[in-house]
PDB file of C-alpha atoms in Angstrom:
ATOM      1  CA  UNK F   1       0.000   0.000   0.000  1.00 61.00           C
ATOM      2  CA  UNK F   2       1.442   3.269  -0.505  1.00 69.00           C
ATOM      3  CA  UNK F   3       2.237   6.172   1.258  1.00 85.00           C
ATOM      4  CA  UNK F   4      -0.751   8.406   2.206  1.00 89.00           C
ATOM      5  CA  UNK F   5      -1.198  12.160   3.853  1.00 90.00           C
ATOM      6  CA  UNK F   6      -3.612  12.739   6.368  1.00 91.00           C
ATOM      7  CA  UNK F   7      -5.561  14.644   3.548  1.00 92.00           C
ATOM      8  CA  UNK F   8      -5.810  11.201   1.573  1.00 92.00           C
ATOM      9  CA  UNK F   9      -6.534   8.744   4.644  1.00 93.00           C
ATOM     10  CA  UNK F  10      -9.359  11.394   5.826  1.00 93.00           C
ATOM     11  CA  UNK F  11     -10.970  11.522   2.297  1.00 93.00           C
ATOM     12  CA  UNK F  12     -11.022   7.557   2.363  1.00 93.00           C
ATOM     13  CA  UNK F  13     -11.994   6.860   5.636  1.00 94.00           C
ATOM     14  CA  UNK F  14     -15.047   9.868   4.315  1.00 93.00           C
ATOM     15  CA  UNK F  15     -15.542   7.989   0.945  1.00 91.00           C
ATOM     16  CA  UNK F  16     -15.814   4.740   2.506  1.00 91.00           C
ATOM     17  CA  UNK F  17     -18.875   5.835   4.984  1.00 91.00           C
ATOM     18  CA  UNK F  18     -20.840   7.057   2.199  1.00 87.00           C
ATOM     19  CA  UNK F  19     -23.396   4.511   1.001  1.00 80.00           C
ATOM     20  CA  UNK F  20     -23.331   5.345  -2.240  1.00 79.00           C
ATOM     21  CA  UNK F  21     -19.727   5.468  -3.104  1.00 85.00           C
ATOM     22  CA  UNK F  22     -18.239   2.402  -4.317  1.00 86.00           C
ATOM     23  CA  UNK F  23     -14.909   0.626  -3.796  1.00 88.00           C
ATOM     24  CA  UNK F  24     -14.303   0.875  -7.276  1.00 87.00           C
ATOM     25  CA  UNK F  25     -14.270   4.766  -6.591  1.00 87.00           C
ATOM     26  CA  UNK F  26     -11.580   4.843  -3.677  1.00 90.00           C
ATOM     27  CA  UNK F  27      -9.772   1.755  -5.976  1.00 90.00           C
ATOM     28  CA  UNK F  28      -9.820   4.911  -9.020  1.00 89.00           C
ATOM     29  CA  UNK F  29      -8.607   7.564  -7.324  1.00 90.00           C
ATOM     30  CA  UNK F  30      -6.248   5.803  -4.921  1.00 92.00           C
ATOM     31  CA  UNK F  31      -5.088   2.645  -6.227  1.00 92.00           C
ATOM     32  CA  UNK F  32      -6.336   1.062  -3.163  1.00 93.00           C
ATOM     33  CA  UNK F  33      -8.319  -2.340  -3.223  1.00 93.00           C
ATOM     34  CA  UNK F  34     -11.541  -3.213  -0.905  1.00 90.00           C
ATOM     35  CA  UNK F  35      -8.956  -4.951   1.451  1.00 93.00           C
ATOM     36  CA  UNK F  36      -6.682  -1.979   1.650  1.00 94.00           C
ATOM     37  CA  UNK F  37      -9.333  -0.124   2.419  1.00 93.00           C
ATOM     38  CA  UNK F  38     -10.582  -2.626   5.228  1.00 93.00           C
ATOM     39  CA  UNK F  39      -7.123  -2.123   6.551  1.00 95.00           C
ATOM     40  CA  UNK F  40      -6.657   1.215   6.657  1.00 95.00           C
ATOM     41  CA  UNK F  41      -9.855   1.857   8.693  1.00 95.00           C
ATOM     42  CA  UNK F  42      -9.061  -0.812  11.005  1.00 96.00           C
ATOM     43  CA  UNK F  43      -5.923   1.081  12.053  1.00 94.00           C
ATOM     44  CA  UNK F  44      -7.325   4.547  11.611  1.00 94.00           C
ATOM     45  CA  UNK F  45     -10.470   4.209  13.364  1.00 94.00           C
ATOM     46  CA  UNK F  46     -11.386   3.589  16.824  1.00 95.00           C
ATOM     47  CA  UNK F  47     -12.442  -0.639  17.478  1.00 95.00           C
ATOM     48  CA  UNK F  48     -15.965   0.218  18.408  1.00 95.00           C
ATOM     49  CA  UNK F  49     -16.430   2.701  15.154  1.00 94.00           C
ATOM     50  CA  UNK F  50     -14.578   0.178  12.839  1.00 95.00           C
ATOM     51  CA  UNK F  51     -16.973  -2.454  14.183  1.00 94.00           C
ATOM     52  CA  UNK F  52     -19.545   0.007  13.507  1.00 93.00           C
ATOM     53  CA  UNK F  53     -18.909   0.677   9.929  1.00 91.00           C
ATOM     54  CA  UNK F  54     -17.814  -3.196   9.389  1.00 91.00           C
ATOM     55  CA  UNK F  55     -21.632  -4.156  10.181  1.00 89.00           C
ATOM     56  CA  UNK F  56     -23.022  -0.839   7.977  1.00 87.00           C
ATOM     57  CA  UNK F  57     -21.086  -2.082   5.109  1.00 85.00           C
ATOM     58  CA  UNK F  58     -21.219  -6.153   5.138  1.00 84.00           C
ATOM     59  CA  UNK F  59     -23.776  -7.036   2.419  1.00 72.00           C
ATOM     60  CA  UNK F  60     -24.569  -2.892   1.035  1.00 70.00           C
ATOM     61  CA  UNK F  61     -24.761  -3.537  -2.601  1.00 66.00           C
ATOM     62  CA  UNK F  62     -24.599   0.453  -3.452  1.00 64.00           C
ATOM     63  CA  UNK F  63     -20.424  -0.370  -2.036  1.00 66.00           C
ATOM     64  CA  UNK F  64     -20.262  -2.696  -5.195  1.00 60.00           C
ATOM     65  CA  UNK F  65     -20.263  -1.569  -8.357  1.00 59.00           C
ATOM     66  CA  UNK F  66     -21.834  -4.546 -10.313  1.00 58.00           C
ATOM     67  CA  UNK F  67     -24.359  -5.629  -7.606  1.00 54.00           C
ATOM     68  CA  UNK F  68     -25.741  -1.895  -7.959  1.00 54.00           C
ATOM     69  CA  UNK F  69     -29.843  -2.318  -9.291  1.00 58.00           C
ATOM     70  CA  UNK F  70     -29.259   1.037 -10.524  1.00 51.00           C
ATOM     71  CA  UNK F  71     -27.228   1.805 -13.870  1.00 55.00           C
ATOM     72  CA  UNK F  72     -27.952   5.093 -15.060  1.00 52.00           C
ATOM     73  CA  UNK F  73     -26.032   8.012 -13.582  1.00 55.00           C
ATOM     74  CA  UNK F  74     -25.149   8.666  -9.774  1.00 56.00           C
ATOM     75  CA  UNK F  75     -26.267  10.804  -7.426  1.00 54.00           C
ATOM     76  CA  UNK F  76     -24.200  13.966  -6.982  1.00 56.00           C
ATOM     77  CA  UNK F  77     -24.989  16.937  -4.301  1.00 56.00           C
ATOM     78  CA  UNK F  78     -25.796  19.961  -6.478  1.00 57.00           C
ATOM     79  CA  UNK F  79     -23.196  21.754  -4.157  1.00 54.00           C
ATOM     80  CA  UNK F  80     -20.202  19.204  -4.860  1.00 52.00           C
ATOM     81  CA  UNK F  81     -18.069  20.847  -7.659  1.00 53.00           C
ATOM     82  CA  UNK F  82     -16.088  17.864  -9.766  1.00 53.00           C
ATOM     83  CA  UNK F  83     -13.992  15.627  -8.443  1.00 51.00           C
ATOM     84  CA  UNK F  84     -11.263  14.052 -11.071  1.00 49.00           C
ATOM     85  CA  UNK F  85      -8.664  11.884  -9.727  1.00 48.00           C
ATOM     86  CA  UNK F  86      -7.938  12.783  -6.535  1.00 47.00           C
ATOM     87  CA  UNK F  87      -7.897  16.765  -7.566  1.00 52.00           C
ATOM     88  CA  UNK F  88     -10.995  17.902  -4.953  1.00 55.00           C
ATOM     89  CA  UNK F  89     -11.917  21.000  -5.866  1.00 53.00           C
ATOM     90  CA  UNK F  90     -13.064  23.525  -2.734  1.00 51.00           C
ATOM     91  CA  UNK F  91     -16.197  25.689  -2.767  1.00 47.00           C
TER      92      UNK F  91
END
């Protein structure tokens, strides 16, 4: 796994509560796998809140891309500006 800044680790750790952002997401902008992920909140996170978010995400088919019922589009906040790549854009 490489390297991360706090800036990266908090944007994962953000990405990976969100219901409707996949793995495949945090795998495209950070080159980190579903395990990797796994692994970083283990150690970032407190037991009790990676416990927490273990049970939230076990089994949520909006974390997996091809177990998704829905195909067109994705929901985006009408205040989130674009995010490319890692390059988040501030208000």
């Amino acid at each position: 796994m490489k390297e991360l800044n706090y800036i990266e680790i908090d944007r994962i750790i953000e990405m990976a509560w969100e219901d409707r952002t996949t793995f495949d997401a945090i795998l495209f902008q950070f080159n980190l796998k579903e395990q990797d992920v796994i692994d970083l909140m283990r150690r970032e996170m407190k037991p009790s809140s990676f416990k927490m978010w273990r049970k939230r995400v076990s089994g949520r088919k909006t974390k997996h891309a091809k177990l998704r019922e829905f195909t067109d589009g994705r929901f985006k906040c009408s205040r989130q500006k674009s995010i490319s790549n890692n390059s988040i854009s501030k208000r």
